[in-house]
Short mmCIF file of C-alpha atoms in Angstrom, two decimals:
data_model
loop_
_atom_site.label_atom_id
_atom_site.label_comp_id
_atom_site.label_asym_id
_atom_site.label_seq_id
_atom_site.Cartn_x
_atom_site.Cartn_y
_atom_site.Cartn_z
CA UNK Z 215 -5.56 14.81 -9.53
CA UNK Z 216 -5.69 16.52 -6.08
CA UNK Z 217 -5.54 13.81 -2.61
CA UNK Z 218 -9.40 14.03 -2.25
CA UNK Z 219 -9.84 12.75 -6.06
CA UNK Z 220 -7.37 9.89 -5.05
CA UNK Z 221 -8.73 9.10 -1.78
CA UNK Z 222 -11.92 8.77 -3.64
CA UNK Z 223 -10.73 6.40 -6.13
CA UNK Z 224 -9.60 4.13 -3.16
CA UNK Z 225 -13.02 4.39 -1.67
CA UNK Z 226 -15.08 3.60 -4.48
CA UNK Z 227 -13.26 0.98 -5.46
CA UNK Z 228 -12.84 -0.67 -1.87
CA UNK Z 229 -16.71 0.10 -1.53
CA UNK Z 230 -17.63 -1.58 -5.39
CA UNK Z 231 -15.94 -4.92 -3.97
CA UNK Z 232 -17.79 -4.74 -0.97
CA UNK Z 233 -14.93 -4.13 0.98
CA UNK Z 234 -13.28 -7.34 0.54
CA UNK Z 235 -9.93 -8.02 -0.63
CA UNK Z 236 -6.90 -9.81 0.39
CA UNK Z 237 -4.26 -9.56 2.97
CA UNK Z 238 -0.48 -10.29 3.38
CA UNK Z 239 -1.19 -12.87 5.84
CA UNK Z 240 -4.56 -14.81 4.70
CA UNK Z 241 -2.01 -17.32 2.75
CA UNK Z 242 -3.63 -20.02 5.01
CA UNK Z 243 -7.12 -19.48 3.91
CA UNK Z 244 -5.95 -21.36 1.23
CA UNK Z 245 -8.16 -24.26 -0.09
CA UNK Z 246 -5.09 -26.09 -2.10
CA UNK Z 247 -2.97 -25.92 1.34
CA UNK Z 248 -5.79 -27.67 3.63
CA UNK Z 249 -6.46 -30.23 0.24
CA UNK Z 250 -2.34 -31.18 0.43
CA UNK Z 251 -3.04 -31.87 4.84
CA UNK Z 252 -0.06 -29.07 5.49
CA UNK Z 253 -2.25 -27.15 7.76
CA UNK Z 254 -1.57 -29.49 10.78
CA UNK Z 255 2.01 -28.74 10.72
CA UNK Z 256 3.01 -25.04 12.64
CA UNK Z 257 6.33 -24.91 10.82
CA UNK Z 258 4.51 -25.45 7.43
CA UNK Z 259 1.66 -23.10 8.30
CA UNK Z 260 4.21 -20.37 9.11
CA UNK Z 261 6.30 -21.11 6.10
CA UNK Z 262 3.22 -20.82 3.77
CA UNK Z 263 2.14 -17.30 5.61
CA UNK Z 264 5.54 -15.99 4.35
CA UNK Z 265 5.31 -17.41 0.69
CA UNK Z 266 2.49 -14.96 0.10
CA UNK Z 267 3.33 -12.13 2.16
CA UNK Z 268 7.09 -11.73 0.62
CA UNK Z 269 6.16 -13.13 -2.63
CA UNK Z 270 5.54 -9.83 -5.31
CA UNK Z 271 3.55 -11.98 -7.43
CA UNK Z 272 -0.19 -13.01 -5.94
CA UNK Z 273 -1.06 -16.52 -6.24
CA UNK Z 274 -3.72 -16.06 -3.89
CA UNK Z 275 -6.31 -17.20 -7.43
CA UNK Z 276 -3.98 -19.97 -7.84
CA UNK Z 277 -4.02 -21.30 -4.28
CA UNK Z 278 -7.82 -20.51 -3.89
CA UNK Z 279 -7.41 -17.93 -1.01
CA UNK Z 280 -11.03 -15.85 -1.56
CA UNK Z 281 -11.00 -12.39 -0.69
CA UNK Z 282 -12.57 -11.35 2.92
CA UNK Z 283 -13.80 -8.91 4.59
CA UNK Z 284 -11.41 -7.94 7.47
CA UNK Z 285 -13.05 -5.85 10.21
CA UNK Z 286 -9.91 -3.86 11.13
CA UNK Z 287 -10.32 -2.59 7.49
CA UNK Z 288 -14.14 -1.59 7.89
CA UNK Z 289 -12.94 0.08 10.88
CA UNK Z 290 -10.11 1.84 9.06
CA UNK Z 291 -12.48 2.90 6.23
CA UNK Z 292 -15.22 3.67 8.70
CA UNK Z 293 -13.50 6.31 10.59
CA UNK Z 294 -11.71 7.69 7.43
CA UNK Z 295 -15.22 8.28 5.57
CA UNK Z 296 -16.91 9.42 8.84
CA UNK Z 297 -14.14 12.55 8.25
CA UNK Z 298 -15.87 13.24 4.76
CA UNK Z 299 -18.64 15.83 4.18
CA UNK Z 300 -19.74 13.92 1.11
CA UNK Z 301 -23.18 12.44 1.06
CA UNK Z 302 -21.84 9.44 -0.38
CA UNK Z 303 -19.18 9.01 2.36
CA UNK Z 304 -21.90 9.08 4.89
CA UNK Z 305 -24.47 6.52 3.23
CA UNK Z 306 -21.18 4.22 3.13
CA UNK Z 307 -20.49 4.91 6.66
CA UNK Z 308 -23.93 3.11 7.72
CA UNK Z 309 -23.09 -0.04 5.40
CA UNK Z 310 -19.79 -0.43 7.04
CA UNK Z 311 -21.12 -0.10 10.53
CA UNK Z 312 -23.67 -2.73 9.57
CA UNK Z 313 -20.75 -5.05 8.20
CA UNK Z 314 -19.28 -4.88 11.29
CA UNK Z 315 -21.94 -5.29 14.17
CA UNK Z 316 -22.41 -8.42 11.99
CA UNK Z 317 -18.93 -9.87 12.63
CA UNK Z 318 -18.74 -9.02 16.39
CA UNK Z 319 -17.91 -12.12 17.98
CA UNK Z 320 -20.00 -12.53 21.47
CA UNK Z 321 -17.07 -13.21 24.20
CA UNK Z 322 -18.14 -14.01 28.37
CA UNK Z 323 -18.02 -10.11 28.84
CA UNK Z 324 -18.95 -8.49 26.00
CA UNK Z 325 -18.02 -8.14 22.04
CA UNK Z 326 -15.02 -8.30 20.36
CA UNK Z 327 -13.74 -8.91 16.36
CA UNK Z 328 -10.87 -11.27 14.82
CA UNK Z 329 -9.04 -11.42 11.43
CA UNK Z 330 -11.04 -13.54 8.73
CA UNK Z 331 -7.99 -16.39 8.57
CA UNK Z 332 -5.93 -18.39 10.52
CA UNK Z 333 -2.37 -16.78 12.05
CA UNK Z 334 0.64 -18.50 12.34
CA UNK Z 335 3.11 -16.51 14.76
CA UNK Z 336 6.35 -17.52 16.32
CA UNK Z 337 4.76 -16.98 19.57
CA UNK Z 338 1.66 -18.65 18.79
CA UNK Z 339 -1.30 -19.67 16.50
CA UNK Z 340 -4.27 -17.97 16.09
CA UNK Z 341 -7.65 -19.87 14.24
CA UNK Z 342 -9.52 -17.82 12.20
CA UNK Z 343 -12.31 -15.94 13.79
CA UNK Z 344 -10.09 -15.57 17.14
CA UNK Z 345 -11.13 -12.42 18.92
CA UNK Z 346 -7.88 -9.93 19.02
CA UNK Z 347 -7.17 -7.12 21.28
CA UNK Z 348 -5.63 -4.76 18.50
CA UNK Z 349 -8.70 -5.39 15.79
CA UNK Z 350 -11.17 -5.20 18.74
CA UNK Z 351 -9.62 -1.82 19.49
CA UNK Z 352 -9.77 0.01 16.08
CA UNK Z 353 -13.43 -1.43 15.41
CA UNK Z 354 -14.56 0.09 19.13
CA UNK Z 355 -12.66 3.17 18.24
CA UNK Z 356 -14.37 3.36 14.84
CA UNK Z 357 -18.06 2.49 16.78
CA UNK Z 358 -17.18 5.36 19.02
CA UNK Z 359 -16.26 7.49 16.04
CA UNK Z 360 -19.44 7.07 14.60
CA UNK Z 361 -21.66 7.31 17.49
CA UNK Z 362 -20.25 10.65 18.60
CA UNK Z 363 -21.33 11.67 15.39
CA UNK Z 364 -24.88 10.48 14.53
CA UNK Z 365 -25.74 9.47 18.36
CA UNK Z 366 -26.66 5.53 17.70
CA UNK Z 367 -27.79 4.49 20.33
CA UNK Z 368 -27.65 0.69 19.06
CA UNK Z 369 -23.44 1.03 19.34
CA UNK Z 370 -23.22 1.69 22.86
CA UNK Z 371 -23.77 -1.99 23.91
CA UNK Z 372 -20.87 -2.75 21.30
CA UNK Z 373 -18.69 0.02 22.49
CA UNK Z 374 -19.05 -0.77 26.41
CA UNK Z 375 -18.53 -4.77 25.28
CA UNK Z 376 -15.39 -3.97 23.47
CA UNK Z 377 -14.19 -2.06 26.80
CA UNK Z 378 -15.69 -4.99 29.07
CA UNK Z 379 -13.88 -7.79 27.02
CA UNK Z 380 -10.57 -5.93 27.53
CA UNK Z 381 -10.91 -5.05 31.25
CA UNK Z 382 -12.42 -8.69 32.13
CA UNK Z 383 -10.74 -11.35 29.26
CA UNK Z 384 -7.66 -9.78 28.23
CA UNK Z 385 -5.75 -8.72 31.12
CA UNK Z 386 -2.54 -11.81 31.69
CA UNK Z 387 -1.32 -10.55 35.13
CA UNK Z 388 -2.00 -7.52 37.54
CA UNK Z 389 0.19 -6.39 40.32
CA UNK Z 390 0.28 -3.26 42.39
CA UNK Z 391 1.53 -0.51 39.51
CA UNK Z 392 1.33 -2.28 36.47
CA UNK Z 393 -0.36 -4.58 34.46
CA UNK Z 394 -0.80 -6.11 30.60
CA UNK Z 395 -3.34 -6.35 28.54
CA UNK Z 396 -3.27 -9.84 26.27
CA UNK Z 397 -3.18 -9.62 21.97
CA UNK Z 398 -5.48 -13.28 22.11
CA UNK Z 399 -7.57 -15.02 24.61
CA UNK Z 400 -5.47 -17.02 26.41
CA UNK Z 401 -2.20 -16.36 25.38
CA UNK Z 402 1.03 -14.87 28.04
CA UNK Z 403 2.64 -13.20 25.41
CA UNK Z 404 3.32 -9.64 26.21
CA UNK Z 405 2.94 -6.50 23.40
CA UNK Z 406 3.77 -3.19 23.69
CA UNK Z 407 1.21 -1.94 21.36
CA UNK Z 408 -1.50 -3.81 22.29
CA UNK Z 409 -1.05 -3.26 25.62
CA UNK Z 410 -1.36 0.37 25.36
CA UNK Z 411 -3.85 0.35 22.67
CA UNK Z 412 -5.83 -1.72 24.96
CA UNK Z 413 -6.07 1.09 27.73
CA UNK Z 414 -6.27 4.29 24.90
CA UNK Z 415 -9.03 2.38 23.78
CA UNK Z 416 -10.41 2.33 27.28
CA UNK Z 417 -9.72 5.49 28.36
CA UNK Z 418 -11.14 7.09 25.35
CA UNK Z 419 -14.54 4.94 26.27
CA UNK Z 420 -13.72 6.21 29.97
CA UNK Z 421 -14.49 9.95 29.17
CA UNK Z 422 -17.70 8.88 27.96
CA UNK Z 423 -19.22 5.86 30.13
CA UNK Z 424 -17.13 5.62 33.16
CA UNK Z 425 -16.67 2.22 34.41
CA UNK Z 426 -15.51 1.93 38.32
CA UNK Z 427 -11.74 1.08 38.43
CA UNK Z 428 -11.06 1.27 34.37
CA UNK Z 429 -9.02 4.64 34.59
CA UNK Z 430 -6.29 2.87 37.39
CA UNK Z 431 -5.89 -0.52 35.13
CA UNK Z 432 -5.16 2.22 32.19
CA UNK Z 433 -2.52 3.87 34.23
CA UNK Z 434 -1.18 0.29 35.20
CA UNK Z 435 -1.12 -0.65 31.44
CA UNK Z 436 0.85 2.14 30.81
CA UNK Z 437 3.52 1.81 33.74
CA UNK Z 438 4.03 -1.31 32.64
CA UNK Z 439 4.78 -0.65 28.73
CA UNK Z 440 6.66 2.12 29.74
CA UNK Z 441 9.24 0.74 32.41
CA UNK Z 442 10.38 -1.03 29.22
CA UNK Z 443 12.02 1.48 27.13
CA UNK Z 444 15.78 1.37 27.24
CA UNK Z 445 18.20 3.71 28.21
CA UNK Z 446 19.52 4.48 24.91
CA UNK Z 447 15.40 5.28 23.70
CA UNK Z 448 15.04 1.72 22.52
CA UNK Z 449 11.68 0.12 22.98
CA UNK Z 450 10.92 -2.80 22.04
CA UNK Z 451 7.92 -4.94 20.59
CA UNK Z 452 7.50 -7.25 23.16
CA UNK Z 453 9.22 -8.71 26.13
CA UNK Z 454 10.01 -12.33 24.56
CA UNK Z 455 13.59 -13.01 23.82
CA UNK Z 456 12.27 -12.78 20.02
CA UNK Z 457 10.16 -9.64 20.33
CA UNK Z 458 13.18 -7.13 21.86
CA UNK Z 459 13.66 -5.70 18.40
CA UNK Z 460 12.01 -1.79 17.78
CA UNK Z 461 10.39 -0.74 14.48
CA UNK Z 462 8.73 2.22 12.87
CA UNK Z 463 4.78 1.19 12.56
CA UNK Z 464 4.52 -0.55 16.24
CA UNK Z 465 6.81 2.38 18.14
CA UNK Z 466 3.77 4.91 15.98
CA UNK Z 467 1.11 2.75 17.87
CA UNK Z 468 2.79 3.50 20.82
CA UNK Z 469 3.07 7.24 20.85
CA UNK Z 470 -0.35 7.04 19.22
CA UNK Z 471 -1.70 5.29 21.90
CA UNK Z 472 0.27 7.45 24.97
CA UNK Z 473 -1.29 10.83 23.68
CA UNK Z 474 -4.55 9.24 23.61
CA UNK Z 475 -4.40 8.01 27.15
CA UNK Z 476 -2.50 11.70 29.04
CA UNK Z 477 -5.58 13.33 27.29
CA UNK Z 478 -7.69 10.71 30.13
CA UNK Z 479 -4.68 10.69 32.54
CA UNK Z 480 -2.54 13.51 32.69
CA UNK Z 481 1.09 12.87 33.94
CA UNK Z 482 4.84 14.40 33.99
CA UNK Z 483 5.99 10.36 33.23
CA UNK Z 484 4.23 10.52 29.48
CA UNK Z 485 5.08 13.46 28.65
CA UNK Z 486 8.55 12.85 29.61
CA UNK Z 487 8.40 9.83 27.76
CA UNK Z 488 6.59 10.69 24.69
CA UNK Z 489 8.87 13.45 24.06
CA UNK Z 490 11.88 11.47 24.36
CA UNK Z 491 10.19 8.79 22.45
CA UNK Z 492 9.01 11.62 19.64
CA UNK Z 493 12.99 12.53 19.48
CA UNK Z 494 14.27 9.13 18.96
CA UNK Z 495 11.43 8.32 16.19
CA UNK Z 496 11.86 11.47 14.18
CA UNK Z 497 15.72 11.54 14.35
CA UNK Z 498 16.24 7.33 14.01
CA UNK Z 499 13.40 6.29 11.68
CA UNK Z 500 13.53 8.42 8.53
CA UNK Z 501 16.25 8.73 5.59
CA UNK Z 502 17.05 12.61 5.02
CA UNK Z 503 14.96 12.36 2.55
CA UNK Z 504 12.27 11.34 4.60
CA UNK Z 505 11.81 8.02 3.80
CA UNK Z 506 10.65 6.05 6.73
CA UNK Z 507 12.48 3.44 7.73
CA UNK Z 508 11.37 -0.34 8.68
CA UNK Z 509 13.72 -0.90 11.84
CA UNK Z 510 16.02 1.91 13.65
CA UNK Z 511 19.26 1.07 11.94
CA UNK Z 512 17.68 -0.80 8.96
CA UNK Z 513 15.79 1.12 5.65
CA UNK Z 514 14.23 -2.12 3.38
CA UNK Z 515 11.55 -3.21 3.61
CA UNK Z 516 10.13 0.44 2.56
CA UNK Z 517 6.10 -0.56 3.66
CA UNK Z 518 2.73 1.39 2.94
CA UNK Z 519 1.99 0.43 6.82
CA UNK Z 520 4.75 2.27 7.73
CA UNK Z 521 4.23 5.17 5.72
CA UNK Z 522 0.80 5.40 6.93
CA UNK Z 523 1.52 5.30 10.40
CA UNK Z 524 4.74 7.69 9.93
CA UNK Z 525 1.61 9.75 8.22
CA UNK Z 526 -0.69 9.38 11.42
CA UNK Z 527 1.88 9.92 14.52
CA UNK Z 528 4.11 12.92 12.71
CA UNK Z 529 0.60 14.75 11.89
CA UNK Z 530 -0.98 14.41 15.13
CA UNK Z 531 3.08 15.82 16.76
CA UNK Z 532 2.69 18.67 14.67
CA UNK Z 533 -0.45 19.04 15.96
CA UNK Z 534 -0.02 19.00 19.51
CA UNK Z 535 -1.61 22.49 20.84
CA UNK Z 536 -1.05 21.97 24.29
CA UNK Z 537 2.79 22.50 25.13
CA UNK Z 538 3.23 19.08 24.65
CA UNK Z 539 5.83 19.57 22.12
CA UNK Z 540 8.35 22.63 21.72
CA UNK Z 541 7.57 24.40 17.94
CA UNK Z 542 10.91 23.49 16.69
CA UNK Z 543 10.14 19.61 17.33
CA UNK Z 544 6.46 20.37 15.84
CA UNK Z 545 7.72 21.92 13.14
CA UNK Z 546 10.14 19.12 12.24
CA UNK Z 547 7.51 16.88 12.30
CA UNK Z 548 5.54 19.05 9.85
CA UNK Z 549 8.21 19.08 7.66
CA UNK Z 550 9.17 15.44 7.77
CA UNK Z 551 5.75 14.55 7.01
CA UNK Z 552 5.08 16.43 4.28
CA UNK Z 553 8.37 14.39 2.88
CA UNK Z 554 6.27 10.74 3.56
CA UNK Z 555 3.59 12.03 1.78
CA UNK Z 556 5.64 13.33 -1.44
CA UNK Z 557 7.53 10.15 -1.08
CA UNK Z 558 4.22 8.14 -0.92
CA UNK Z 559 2.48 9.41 -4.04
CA UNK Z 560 5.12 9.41 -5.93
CA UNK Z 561 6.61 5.58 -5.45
CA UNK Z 562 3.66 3.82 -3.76
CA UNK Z 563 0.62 5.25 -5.63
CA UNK Z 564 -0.65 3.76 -8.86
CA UNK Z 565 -3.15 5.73 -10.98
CA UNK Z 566 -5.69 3.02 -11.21
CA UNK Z 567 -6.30 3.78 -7.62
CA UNK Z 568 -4.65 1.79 -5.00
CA UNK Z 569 -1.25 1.81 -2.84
CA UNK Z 570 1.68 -1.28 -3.56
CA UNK Z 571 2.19 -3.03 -0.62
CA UNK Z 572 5.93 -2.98 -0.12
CA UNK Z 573 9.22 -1.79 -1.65
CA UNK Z 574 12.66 -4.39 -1.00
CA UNK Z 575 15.97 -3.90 -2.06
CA UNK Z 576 15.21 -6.18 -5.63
CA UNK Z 577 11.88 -3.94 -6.15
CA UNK Z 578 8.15 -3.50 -5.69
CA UNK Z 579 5.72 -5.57 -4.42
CA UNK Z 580 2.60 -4.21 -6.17
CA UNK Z 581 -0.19 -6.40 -4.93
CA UNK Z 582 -3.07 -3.95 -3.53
CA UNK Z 583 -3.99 -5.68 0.14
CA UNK Z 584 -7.05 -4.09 1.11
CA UNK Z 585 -6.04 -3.43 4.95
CA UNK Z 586 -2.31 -3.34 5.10
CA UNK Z 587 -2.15 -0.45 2.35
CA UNK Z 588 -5.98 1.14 1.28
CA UNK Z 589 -7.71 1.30 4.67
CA UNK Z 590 -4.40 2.43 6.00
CA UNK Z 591 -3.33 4.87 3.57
CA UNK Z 592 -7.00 5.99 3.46
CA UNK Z 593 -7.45 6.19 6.77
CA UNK Z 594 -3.77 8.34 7.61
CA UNK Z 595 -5.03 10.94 4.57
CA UNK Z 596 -8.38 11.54 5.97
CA UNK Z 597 -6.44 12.92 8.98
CA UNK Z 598 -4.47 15.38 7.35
CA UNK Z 599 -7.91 17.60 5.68
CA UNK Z 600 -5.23 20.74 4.63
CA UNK Z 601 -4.38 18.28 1.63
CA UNK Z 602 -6.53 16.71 0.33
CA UNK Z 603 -6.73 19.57 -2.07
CA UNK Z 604 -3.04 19.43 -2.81
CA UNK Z 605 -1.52 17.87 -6.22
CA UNK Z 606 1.21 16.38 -3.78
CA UNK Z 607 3.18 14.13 -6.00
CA UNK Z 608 1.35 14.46 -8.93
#
């Protein structure tokens, strides 16, 4: 079965359940939880989020936790499919466009989108139907996806709300150089990744409807998030005493993110930066046998995010045409990618047609969450169209 077959399989099967499914933190959609009163209590919420996301068996049926449809995933699937020269792909494509106009969540300034359950963090809690920086991102990216390709011009309110909720709700301080873009409405806590995701986001908007002042707050965003990485190539999640730790997925955002924004911005400081930050990724967060790692120094938990994302930022390296990148480092990341995806198929794929969720030192979690591991996975694959032919880990 070559990548396309399996890529279809995930499709089809997201598609015949309407997209819905469940996710490792919708624990507190859980009918039996609000019946027993816990859901008043933080520590309890954030206790019961972690039951079902570590837990390999799902008692999600048990608990009555319904499957949702999450609007990151649409996005995720959306701007997979829109890849796909299938008829089928592209009749899809309208549905989940339609799903997801009908979730946008009408803010002061414009649109944004949330997860479908309430979030308990450490940092703070988050009721369901909150609008998010990070989701509104990859559903505005997947909107602009789409209308570059079939010229909508129903999306471009959507799009320019998306980038008008960012730039007027979401911004928790501005000085002279720098700035930071908020995760939720509200809320001081400062991100790394959604920071710059924020101003990619906006600067990919930017090259399309220019908005008066939107390319400086993107170069602020990005001063900001980058005066934070360590001397030693360390950057952190966040800036909170709790968030100063540095994993795989969230430092993949981030490069993501920077080579979306010197395409708007060029500047010496990124690409400084990114390839010092490139160096550090491919040399700290992979086994030799290119296993991605969850932290710098730590392997377990082995996680489908994280291989997707390890997917995303090494192909779009090795992909770098512009001098960005010297060959050799291109090449590396060529090679350690094609690793991730041997590794992928051959422990995270199951034939039936979906990704497990996580591998831990005592084994696999095998529950198939429907935006943690398919739209991810899905969407990383549809990047890499030299594959999907392949019988890679067959």
């Amino acid at each position: 079965m070559t990548i396309e077959n399996k890529l279809g399989l995930v499709f089809s099967s997201a598609h015949a359940s309407n997209f819905k499914g469940h996710d490792p933190y919708d624990g507190l959609n859980s009918r039996l939880f609000r019946a027993l009163g816990m859901h008043h209590s933080a520590f309890l919420r954030l206790v019961w989020i972690q039951l079902f996301k570590r837990n390999p068996v799902n008692l999600r049926a048990l608990a009555g936790v319904p499957k949702t449809f999450n609007a990151k995933a649409g996005a995720l699937f959306l701007m997979g499919a829109l890849r796909q020269k299938n008829t089928d792909s592209q009749t899809v494509c309208g549905e989940l466009v339609k799903r997801l106009l009908e979730c946008a969540i009408r803010t002061r300034s414009g649109w944004a989108w949330g997860y479908p359950f309430d979030w308990q963090a450490k940092a703070f809690y988050v009721p369901q139907g909150t609008p998010n920086v990070v989701t509104t991102v990859y559903v505005g990216n997947a909107l602009l996806d789409s209308y570059k390709l079939h010229k909508d011009v129903t999306l471009e309110a959507y799009i320019k709300g998306a980038r008008d909720f960012i730039l007027d709700e979401m911004i928790i301080w501005e000085k002279n150089v720098s700035l930071c873009f908020a995760y939720i409405p509200g809320k001081k806590t400062e991100v790394h990744n959604a920071n710059l995701l924020a101003a990619a986001f906006v600067s990919r908007v930017e090259k399309v409807w220019p908005r008066s002042g939107a390319k400086e707050k993107v170069k602020k965003a990005a001063h900001f998030s980058l005066a934070d990485i360590g001397d030693d190539g360390h950057w952190p999640y966040g800036t909170e005493k709790h968030h100063r730790w540095m994993d795989n997925f969230h430092t993949g955002f981030n490069i993501e993110a920077l080579l979306t924004v010197r395409k708007l911005i060029p500047d010496p400081g990124y690409d400084k930066a990114l390839r010092r930050i490139v160096r550090v990724y491919v040399n700290d967060f992979f086994t030799d046998e290119g296993v991605p790692k969850y932290y710098r120094k730590a392997l377990y938990p082995i996680d489908s995010h994280t291989l997707s994302e390890s997917i995303l930022v090494l192909t779009k390296v090795g992909a770098e045409s512009d001098g960005l990148f010297d060959e050799e480092v291109k090449r590396a990341a060529e090679i350690l990618c094609e690793k991730v995806l041997t590794y992928t198929f051959k422990e995270f794929w199951n034939e039936q047609g979906y990704f497990y969720y996580q591998k831990s030192k005592w084994g696999m979690n095998r529950i198939p969450y429907i935006r943690w591991s398919q739209a991810w996975m899905y969407y990383a694959l549809s990047m890499r169209p030299e594959f999907l032919n392949s019988k890679v880990g067959r």
